[in-house]
Amino acid sequence: YINLYFSYVKALKSKIKLYNNLASNHLELNKPFVYFSLHLQPERSTMPEGLIFDDQILAIRTLSEALPNGWKILVKEHPRQMQFDIRTTHGRSCLDYERLNGIDNVEIVPLDLSQRELVQKCKCTATISGSVSWEGLLLGKPSLIFSENWHSDCGGTFFIYSVEEAKDTFEIDLYFRKLCSIKFVLLY
């Protein structure tokens, strides 16, 4: 058990170091971006509820292929994913962060950057089924989700299941949706 413990601690330190090295220190929050907040994994909201999008990198790749020109996806790790917890040993690995870093239009966000600031400055939020979508809706931001949840039918929430669906979502003026979404949230 002691050897297992120390191997886990070593792997966690390597993962944190890699994430911090890949995180961008020059984020342009004044340019259009989608904020994608990663889920803790393993977690019920992605496995099984996320279906094929339990691989969150697939969801991010789907968005990347549909993004309008000049947009980015800013991706931030769930803070508990980087804490000592035996459950997260089966979550993301260093390879996952390398895959994430290789996707066009994606920037990895430092862990110390406030989620509230990211939600306030983004054009829309994206998540498999996490609470960041609701946080965005409350601030009048459209939300792109990859799994149905309790506010899926709320105006301003858009269910994405393919690149084509994501492209259709972006083709409609997100500014118009932003103006409408807070009204629909309050009516929901």
Coordinates of N, CA and C in Angstrom, one line a residue:
Y1 N 0.8 -1.2 0.0 CA 0.0 0.0 0.0 C 0.9 1.3 0.0
I2 N 2.0 1.3 0.7 CA 2.9 2.4 0.8 C 3.4 2.7 -0.6
N3 N 3.8 1.7 -1.3 CA 4.4 1.9 -2.7 C 3.3 2.5 -3.6
L4 N 2.1 2.0 -3.5 CA 1.0 2.5 -4.3 C 0.7 4.0 -4.0
Y5 N 0.7 4.3 -2.7 CA 0.6 5.7 -2.2 C 1.6 6.6 -2.9
F6 N 2.9 6.3 -2.8 CA 4.0 7.1 -3.3 C 4.0 7.2 -4.8
S7 N 3.6 6.1 -5.5 CA 3.5 6.2 -6.9 C 2.3 7.1 -7.3
Y8 N 1.2 7.1 -6.6 CA 0.1 8.0 -6.9 C 0.6 9.5 -6.7
V9 N 1.2 9.8 -5.6 CA 1.7 11.1 -5.3 C 2.7 11.6 -6.4
K10 N 3.6 10.7 -6.8 CA 4.5 11.1 -7.8 C 3.8 11.4 -9.2
A11 N 2.8 10.6 -9.5 CA 2.0 10.8 -10.7 C 1.2 12.1 -10.6
L12 N 0.6 12.4 -9.5 CA -0.1 13.6 -9.3 C 0.8 14.8 -9.4
K13 N 2.0 14.8 -8.8 CA 2.9 15.9 -9.0 C 3.3 16.1 -10.4
S14 N 3.5 15.0 -11.2 CA 3.9 15.1 -12.6 C 2.7 15.8 -13.4
K15 N 1.5 15.4 -13.0 CA 0.3 15.9 -13.7 C 0.2 17.4 -13.4
I16 N 0.4 17.8 -12.2 CA 0.3 19.2 -11.8 C 1.3 20.0 -12.6
K17 N 2.6 19.5 -12.6 CA 3.7 20.2 -13.2 C 3.4 20.4 -14.7
L18 N 2.9 19.3 -15.4 CA 2.7 19.4 -16.8 C 1.5 20.4 -17.1
Y19 N 0.4 20.3 -16.3 CA -0.7 21.2 -16.5 C -0.2 22.7 -16.4
N20 N 0.6 23.0 -15.3 CA 1.0 24.3 -15.1 C 2.0 24.8 -16.2
N21 N 2.8 23.9 -16.8 CA 3.6 24.2 -17.9 C 2.8 24.5 -19.2
L22 N 1.7 23.8 -19.4 CA 0.9 24.0 -20.6 C -0.1 25.2 -20.4
A23 N -0.4 25.6 -19.2 CA -1.3 26.7 -19.0 C -0.8 28.0 -19.6
S24 N -1.6 28.7 -20.2 CA -1.2 30.0 -20.9 C -1.2 31.1 -19.8
N25 N -0.1 31.8 -19.8 CA 0.0 33.0 -19.0 C -0.4 34.3 -19.7
H26 N -0.8 34.1 -21.0 CA -1.1 35.3 -21.8 C -2.5 35.2 -22.4
L27 N -3.5 34.9 -21.6 CA -4.8 34.8 -22.1 C -5.4 36.1 -22.5
E28 N -6.1 36.1 -23.6 CA -6.7 37.4 -24.1 C -8.2 37.3 -23.8
L29 N -8.6 37.8 -22.6 CA -10.0 37.6 -22.2 C -10.9 38.7 -22.9
N30 N -10.3 39.6 -23.6 CA -11.1 40.6 -24.3 C -11.5 40.2 -25.7
K31 N -11.0 39.0 -26.2 CA -11.3 38.4 -27.5 C -12.4 37.4 -27.2
P32 N -13.2 37.0 -28.3 CA -14.3 36.1 -28.1 C -13.7 34.7 -27.7
F33 N -14.3 34.1 -26.7 CA -14.0 32.7 -26.3 C -15.1 32.0 -25.6
V34 N -15.1 30.7 -25.7 CA -16.0 29.8 -25.0 C -15.2 29.3 -23.8
Y35 N -15.9 29.3 -22.7 CA -15.2 28.8 -21.5 C -15.7 27.4 -21.2
F36 N -14.8 26.4 -21.3 CA -15.1 25.0 -21.0 C -14.5 24.7 -19.7
S37 N -15.3 24.4 -18.7 CA -14.9 24.0 -17.4 C -14.9 22.4 -17.3
L38 N -13.8 21.8 -17.1 CA -13.7 20.4 -17.1 C -14.4 19.8 -15.8
H39 N -15.0 18.7 -15.9 CA -15.6 18.0 -14.8 C -14.5 17.2 -14.0
L40 N -14.7 17.0 -12.8 CA -13.9 16.0 -12.0 C -14.2 14.7 -12.6
Q41 N -13.2 13.9 -12.8 CA -13.4 12.5 -13.3 C -12.6 11.5 -12.4
P42 N -13.2 10.4 -12.2 CA -14.5 9.9 -12.6 C -15.6 10.6 -11.9
E43 N -16.8 10.8 -12.5 CA -17.9 11.5 -11.9 C -19.2 11.0 -12.7
R44 N -20.3 10.9 -12.0 CA -21.5 10.5 -12.6 C -22.0 11.4 -13.8
S45 N -21.7 12.7 -13.7 CA -22.2 13.6 -14.7 C -21.6 13.4 -16.0
T46 N -20.4 12.7 -16.1 CA -19.8 12.4 -17.3 C -19.8 11.0 -17.7
M47 N -19.7 10.1 -16.7 CA -19.8 8.7 -16.8 C -20.9 8.1 -16.0
P48 N -22.0 7.8 -16.4 CA -22.5 7.5 -17.8 C -23.2 8.6 -18.5
E49 N -23.6 9.7 -17.7 CA -24.5 10.7 -18.3 C -24.0 11.4 -19.5
G50 N -22.7 11.5 -19.7 CA -22.1 12.2 -20.8 C -22.1 11.4 -22.1
L51 N -22.5 10.1 -22.0 CA -22.4 9.2 -23.1 C -21.1 9.2 -23.8
I52 N -21.0 9.5 -25.1 CA -19.7 9.5 -25.7 C -18.8 10.6 -25.3
F53 N -19.4 11.6 -24.7 CA -18.7 12.8 -24.2 C -18.1 12.6 -22.8
D54 N -18.1 11.3 -22.3 CA -17.4 11.1 -21.1 C -15.9 11.4 -21.3
D55 N -15.5 11.3 -22.6 CA -14.2 11.8 -23.0 C -14.4 13.3 -23.3
Q56 N -14.1 14.1 -22.3 CA -14.4 15.6 -22.4 C -13.5 16.2 -23.5
I57 N -12.4 15.6 -23.8 CA -11.5 16.1 -24.9 C -12.2 16.0 -26.3
L58 N -13.1 14.9 -26.4 CA -13.9 14.8 -27.6 C -14.9 16.0 -27.7
A59 N -15.5 16.4 -26.6 CA -16.4 17.5 -26.6 C -15.6 18.8 -27.0
I60 N -14.5 19.0 -26.5 CA -13.7 20.2 -26.8 C -13.2 20.1 -28.3
R61 N -12.9 19.0 -28.8 CA -12.5 18.9 -30.2 C -13.7 19.2 -31.1
T62 N -14.9 18.7 -30.7 CA -16.1 19.0 -31.4 C -16.3 20.5 -31.5
L63 N -16.2 21.2 -30.4 CA -16.4 22.7 -30.4 C -15.3 23.3 -31.2
S64 N -14.1 22.9 -31.1 CA -13.0 23.5 -31.9 C -13.2 23.5 -33.4
E65 N -13.8 22.4 -33.9 CA -14.1 22.2 -35.3 C -15.2 23.1 -35.7
A66 N -16.0 23.6 -34.8 CA -17.2 24.4 -35.1 C -17.0 25.9 -34.8
L67 N -15.9 26.3 -34.2 CA -15.7 27.7 -33.7 C -15.7 28.7 -34.9
P68 N -16.3 29.8 -34.6 CA -16.2 30.9 -35.6 C -14.7 31.4 -35.7
N69 N -14.3 32.0 -36.8 CA -13.0 32.5 -36.9 C -12.7 33.5 -35.8
G70 N -11.5 33.4 -35.2 CA -11.1 34.4 -34.2 C -11.5 34.0 -32.8
W71 N -12.2 32.9 -32.6 CA -12.6 32.5 -31.3 C -11.6 31.5 -30.7
K72 N -11.6 31.4 -29.4 CA -10.8 30.4 -28.7 C -11.7 29.6 -27.7
I73 N -11.2 28.5 -27.3 CA -11.8 27.7 -26.2 C -10.8 27.8 -25.0
L74 N -11.2 28.4 -23.9 CA -10.4 28.4 -22.8 C -10.9 27.3 -21.8
V75 N -10.0 26.4 -21.5 CA -10.3 25.2 -20.8 C -9.6 25.2 -19.4
K76 N -10.4 25.0 -18.4 CA -9.8 25.0 -17.0 C -10.1 23.7 -16.3
E77 N -9.1 23.2 -15.7 CA -9.3 21.9 -14.9 C -10.1 22.1 -13.7
H78 N -10.9 21.1 -13.3 CA -11.6 21.1 -12.1 C -10.6 21.1 -10.9
P79 N -10.7 22.0 -10.0 CA -9.7 22.1 -8.9 C -9.4 20.8 -8.1
R80 N -10.5 20.1 -7.9 CA -10.3 18.8 -7.1 C -9.6 17.7 -7.9
Q81 N -9.5 17.9 -9.2 CA -8.8 16.9 -10.0 C -7.3 16.9 -9.7
M82 N -6.8 18.0 -9.1 CA -5.4 18.1 -8.8 C -5.1 18.0 -7.3
Q83 N -6.1 17.5 -6.6 CA -5.9 17.3 -5.2 C -5.7 15.8 -4.9
F84 N -5.1 15.5 -3.8 CA -4.9 14.1 -3.4 C -6.2 13.4 -3.1
D85 N -6.6 12.5 -3.9 CA -7.9 11.8 -3.8 C -7.7 10.5 -4.6
I86 N -7.8 9.4 -3.9 CA -7.6 8.1 -4.6 C -8.6 7.9 -5.8
R87 N -9.8 8.5 -5.7 CA -10.8 8.3 -6.8 C -10.3 8.9 -8.1
T88 N -9.5 10.0 -8.0 CA -9.0 10.7 -9.3 C -7.9 10.0 -10.0
T89 N -7.4 8.9 -9.4 CA -6.3 8.1 -10.0 C -6.8 7.6 -11.4
H90 N -8.1 7.4 -11.5 CA -8.6 6.9 -12.8 C -9.2 8.0 -13.6
G91 N -8.9 9.2 -13.3 CA -9.3 10.4 -14.1 C -8.3 10.7 -15.2
R92 N -8.1 11.9 -15.4 CA -7.2 12.4 -16.5 C -5.7 12.1 -16.2
S93 N -5.0 11.8 -17.2 CA -3.6 11.6 -17.1 C -2.8 12.7 -17.8
C94 N -1.5 12.6 -17.8 CA -0.7 13.6 -18.5 C -1.0 13.5 -20.0
L95 N -1.2 12.4 -20.5 CA -1.5 12.2 -21.9 C -2.8 13.0 -22.3
D96 N -3.8 13.1 -21.4 CA -5.0 13.8 -21.7 C -4.7 15.3 -21.8
Y97 N -3.8 15.9 -21.0 CA -3.4 17.3 -21.1 C -2.6 17.5 -22.4
E98 N -1.8 16.6 -22.8 CA -1.1 16.8 -24.0 C -2.0 16.7 -25.2
R99 N -3.0 15.8 -25.2 CA -4.1 15.8 -26.2 C -4.8 17.1 -26.3
L100 N -5.2 17.6 -25.1 CA -5.9 18.9 -25.0 C -5.1 20.0 -25.6
N101 N -3.8 20.1 -25.3 CA -2.9 21.1 -25.7 C -2.7 21.1 -27.3
G102 N -3.0 19.9 -27.9 CA -2.8 19.8 -29.3 C -4.0 20.2 -30.2
I103 N -5.0 20.6 -29.5 CA -6.3 21.0 -30.3 C -6.2 22.4 -30.7
D104 N -6.5 22.7 -32.0 CA -6.5 24.1 -32.5 C -7.5 24.9 -31.7
N105 N -7.1 26.2 -31.5 CA -8.0 27.2 -30.8 C -8.2 26.9 -29.3
V106 N -7.5 26.0 -28.7 CA -7.7 25.7 -27.3 C -6.5 26.3 -26.5
E107 N -6.8 26.9 -25.4 CA -5.8 27.4 -24.5 C -6.2 26.8 -23.1
I108 N -5.2 26.4 -22.4 CA -5.4 25.8 -21.0 C -5.2 27.0 -20.1
V109 N -6.2 27.1 -19.1 CA -6.2 28.2 -18.2 C -5.5 27.8 -16.9
P110 N -4.7 28.7 -16.3 CA -4.1 28.5 -15.0 C -5.1 28.2 -14.0
L111 N -4.8 27.3 -13.0 CA -5.7 27.0 -12.0 C -6.1 28.1 -11.1
D112 N -5.3 29.1 -11.0 CA -5.6 30.2 -10.0 C -6.4 31.3 -10.7
L113 N -6.8 31.2 -11.9 CA -7.7 32.2 -12.6 C -9.1 31.9 -12.1
S114 N -9.8 33.0 -11.7 CA -11.1 32.8 -11.1 C -12.1 32.4 -12.2
Q115 N -12.9 31.3 -11.8 CA -14.0 30.9 -12.7 C -15.0 32.0 -12.9
R116 N -15.3 32.7 -11.9 CA -16.3 33.8 -12.0 C -15.8 34.8 -13.1
E117 N -14.5 35.2 -13.1 CA -14.0 36.1 -14.1 C -14.2 35.5 -15.5
L118 N -13.9 34.2 -15.7 CA -14.0 33.5 -17.0 C -15.4 33.5 -17.5
V119 N -16.3 33.2 -16.6 CA -17.8 33.2 -16.9 C -18.2 34.6 -17.3
Q120 N -17.8 35.6 -16.6 CA -18.2 37.0 -16.9 C -17.7 37.4 -18.3
K121 N -16.5 37.0 -18.6 CA -15.9 37.5 -19.8 C -16.1 36.7 -21.1
C122 N -16.6 35.5 -20.9 CA -16.8 34.6 -22.1 C -18.0 35.0 -22.9
K123 N -18.0 34.5 -24.1 CA -19.2 34.7 -25.0 C -20.3 33.6 -24.6
C124 N -19.8 32.4 -24.2 CA -20.7 31.4 -23.8 C -19.9 30.4 -23.0
T125 N -20.6 29.6 -22.2 CA -20.0 28.5 -21.4 C -20.2 27.2 -22.2
A126 N -19.4 26.2 -21.9 CA -19.6 24.9 -22.4 C -19.1 23.9 -21.3
T127 N -19.9 22.8 -21.3 CA -19.6 21.8 -20.3 C -20.4 20.5 -20.7
I128 N -20.0 19.4 -20.1 CA -20.8 18.2 -20.4 C -22.2 18.4 -19.7
S129 N -22.2 18.6 -18.4 CA -23.5 18.9 -17.7 C -23.3 19.6 -16.4
G130 N -22.2 20.3 -16.3 CA -21.8 20.9 -15.1 C -22.5 22.2 -14.7
S131 N -22.2 22.7 -13.5 CA -22.9 23.9 -13.0 C -22.4 25.1 -13.6
V132 N -21.3 25.1 -14.3 CA -20.9 26.4 -15.0 C -21.9 26.8 -16.0
S133 N -22.7 25.9 -16.6 CA -23.7 26.3 -17.5 C -24.8 27.2 -16.9
W134 N -25.2 26.8 -15.7 CA -26.2 27.5 -14.9 C -25.6 28.9 -14.5
E135 N -24.3 28.9 -14.0 CA -23.7 30.1 -13.6 C -23.7 31.1 -14.8
G136 N -23.4 30.6 -16.0 CA -23.4 31.5 -17.2 C -24.8 32.0 -17.5
L137 N -25.8 31.1 -17.4 CA -27.1 31.5 -17.7 C -27.6 32.6 -16.8
L138 N -27.2 32.5 -15.5 CA -27.6 33.5 -14.6 C -27.0 34.9 -14.9
L139 N -25.8 34.9 -15.6 CA -25.2 36.1 -16.0 C -25.6 36.5 -17.5
G140 N -26.5 35.8 -18.1 CA -27.0 36.1 -19.4 C -26.1 35.5 -20.5
K141 N -25.3 34.5 -20.2 CA -24.5 33.9 -21.2 C -25.1 32.6 -21.7
P142 N -25.1 32.4 -23.0 CA -25.6 31.1 -23.5 C -24.7 30.0 -23.0
S143 N -25.3 28.8 -23.0 CA -24.6 27.6 -22.5 C -24.7 26.5 -23.5
L144 N -23.6 25.9 -23.8 CA -23.5 24.7 -24.7 C -23.3 23.5 -23.8
I145 N -24.2 22.6 -23.8 CA -24.1 21.4 -23.0 C -24.0 20.1 -23.9
F146 N -23.4 19.1 -23.4 CA -23.2 17.8 -24.2 C -24.0 16.7 -23.6
S147 N -24.8 17.0 -22.6 CA -25.6 16.0 -21.9 C -26.8 16.7 -21.3
E148 N -27.9 16.0 -21.4 CA -29.1 16.6 -20.8 C -29.0 16.8 -19.3
N149 N -29.5 17.9 -18.8 CA -29.5 18.1 -17.3 C -30.8 18.8 -17.0
W150 N -30.9 19.3 -15.7 CA -32.2 19.8 -15.3 C -32.6 21.1 -15.9
H151 N -31.7 21.8 -16.6 CA -32.1 23.1 -17.2 C -31.9 23.0 -18.7
S152 N -31.9 21.8 -19.3 CA -31.7 21.6 -20.7 C -32.7 22.3 -21.6
D153 N -33.9 22.4 -21.0 CA -35.0 23.1 -21.8 C -35.1 24.6 -21.6
C154 N -34.2 25.1 -20.8 CA -34.1 26.5 -20.5 C -33.6 27.3 -21.7
G155 N -34.3 28.4 -22.1 CA -33.8 29.2 -23.2 C -32.3 29.6 -22.9
G156 N -31.5 29.6 -23.9 CA -30.1 30.0 -23.7 C -29.2 28.8 -23.5
T157 N -29.8 27.6 -23.3 CA -29.1 26.3 -23.2 C -29.2 25.6 -24.5
F158 N -28.1 25.2 -25.0 CA -28.1 24.5 -26.3 C -27.4 23.2 -26.2
F159 N -28.1 22.1 -26.6 CA -27.6 20.8 -26.5 C -26.8 20.5 -27.7
I160 N -25.5 20.1 -27.6 CA -24.6 19.8 -28.7 C -24.3 18.3 -28.7
Y161 N -24.5 17.7 -29.9 CA -24.2 16.3 -30.0 C -23.3 16.0 -31.2
S162 N -23.0 17.0 -32.0 CA -22.1 16.8 -33.2 C -21.5 18.1 -33.6
V163 N -20.5 18.0 -34.5 CA -19.8 19.2 -35.0 C -20.9 20.0 -35.8
E164 N -21.8 19.4 -36.5 CA -22.8 20.1 -37.3 C -23.7 20.9 -36.4
E165 N -24.1 20.3 -35.3 CA -25.0 20.9 -34.3 C -24.3 22.1 -33.7
A166 N -23.0 22.0 -33.4 CA -22.2 23.1 -32.8 C -22.1 24.2 -33.8
K167 N -21.8 23.9 -35.1 CA -21.7 24.9 -36.2 C -23.1 25.7 -36.3
D168 N -24.2 24.9 -36.3 CA -25.5 25.6 -36.4 C -25.7 26.5 -35.2
T169 N -25.3 26.1 -34.0 CA -25.4 26.9 -32.8 C -24.6 28.2 -33.0
F170 N -23.4 28.1 -33.5 CA -22.6 29.3 -33.6 C -23.0 30.2 -34.7
E171 N -23.7 29.6 -35.8 CA -24.1 30.5 -36.9 C -25.2 31.4 -36.5
I172 N -26.0 31.0 -35.5 CA -27.1 32.0 -35.0 C -26.3 32.9 -34.1
D173 N -26.7 34.2 -34.2 CA -26.0 35.2 -33.5 C -26.1 35.0 -32.0
L174 N -24.9 34.7 -31.4 CA -24.8 34.4 -29.9 C -25.2 35.7 -29.1
Y175 N -25.0 36.8 -29.7 CA -25.3 38.1 -29.0 C -26.8 38.1 -28.8
F176 N -27.6 37.8 -29.8 CA -29.0 37.8 -29.7 C -29.4 36.8 -28.6
R177 N -28.8 35.6 -28.6 CA -29.1 34.6 -27.6 C -28.8 35.1 -26.2
K178 N -27.7 35.8 -26.1 CA -27.3 36.3 -24.8 C -28.4 37.2 -24.3
L179 N -28.9 38.1 -25.1 CA -29.9 39.0 -24.7 C -31.2 38.3 -24.3
C180 N -31.5 37.2 -25.0 CA -32.7 36.5 -24.7 C -32.6 35.5 -23.5
S181 N -31.3 35.0 -23.3 CA -31.2 33.9 -22.3 C -31.5 34.3 -20.9
I182 N -31.2 35.5 -20.5 CA -31.5 35.8 -19.1 C -33.0 35.9 -18.9
K183 N -33.7 36.4 -19.9 CA -35.2 36.4 -19.8 C -35.8 35.0 -19.7
F184 N -35.2 34.1 -20.5 CA -35.7 32.7 -20.4 C -35.4 32.0 -19.1
V185 N -34.2 32.3 -18.6 CA -33.8 31.7 -17.3 C -34.8 32.2 -16.2
L186 N -35.1 33.5 -16.2 CA -36.0 33.9 -15.2 C -37.4 33.4 -15.3
L187 N -37.8 33.1 -16.6 CA -39.1 32.5 -16.8 C -39.2 31.0 -16.6
Y188 N -38.0 30.4 -16.6 CA -37.9 29.0 -16.4 C -38.4 28.6 -15.0

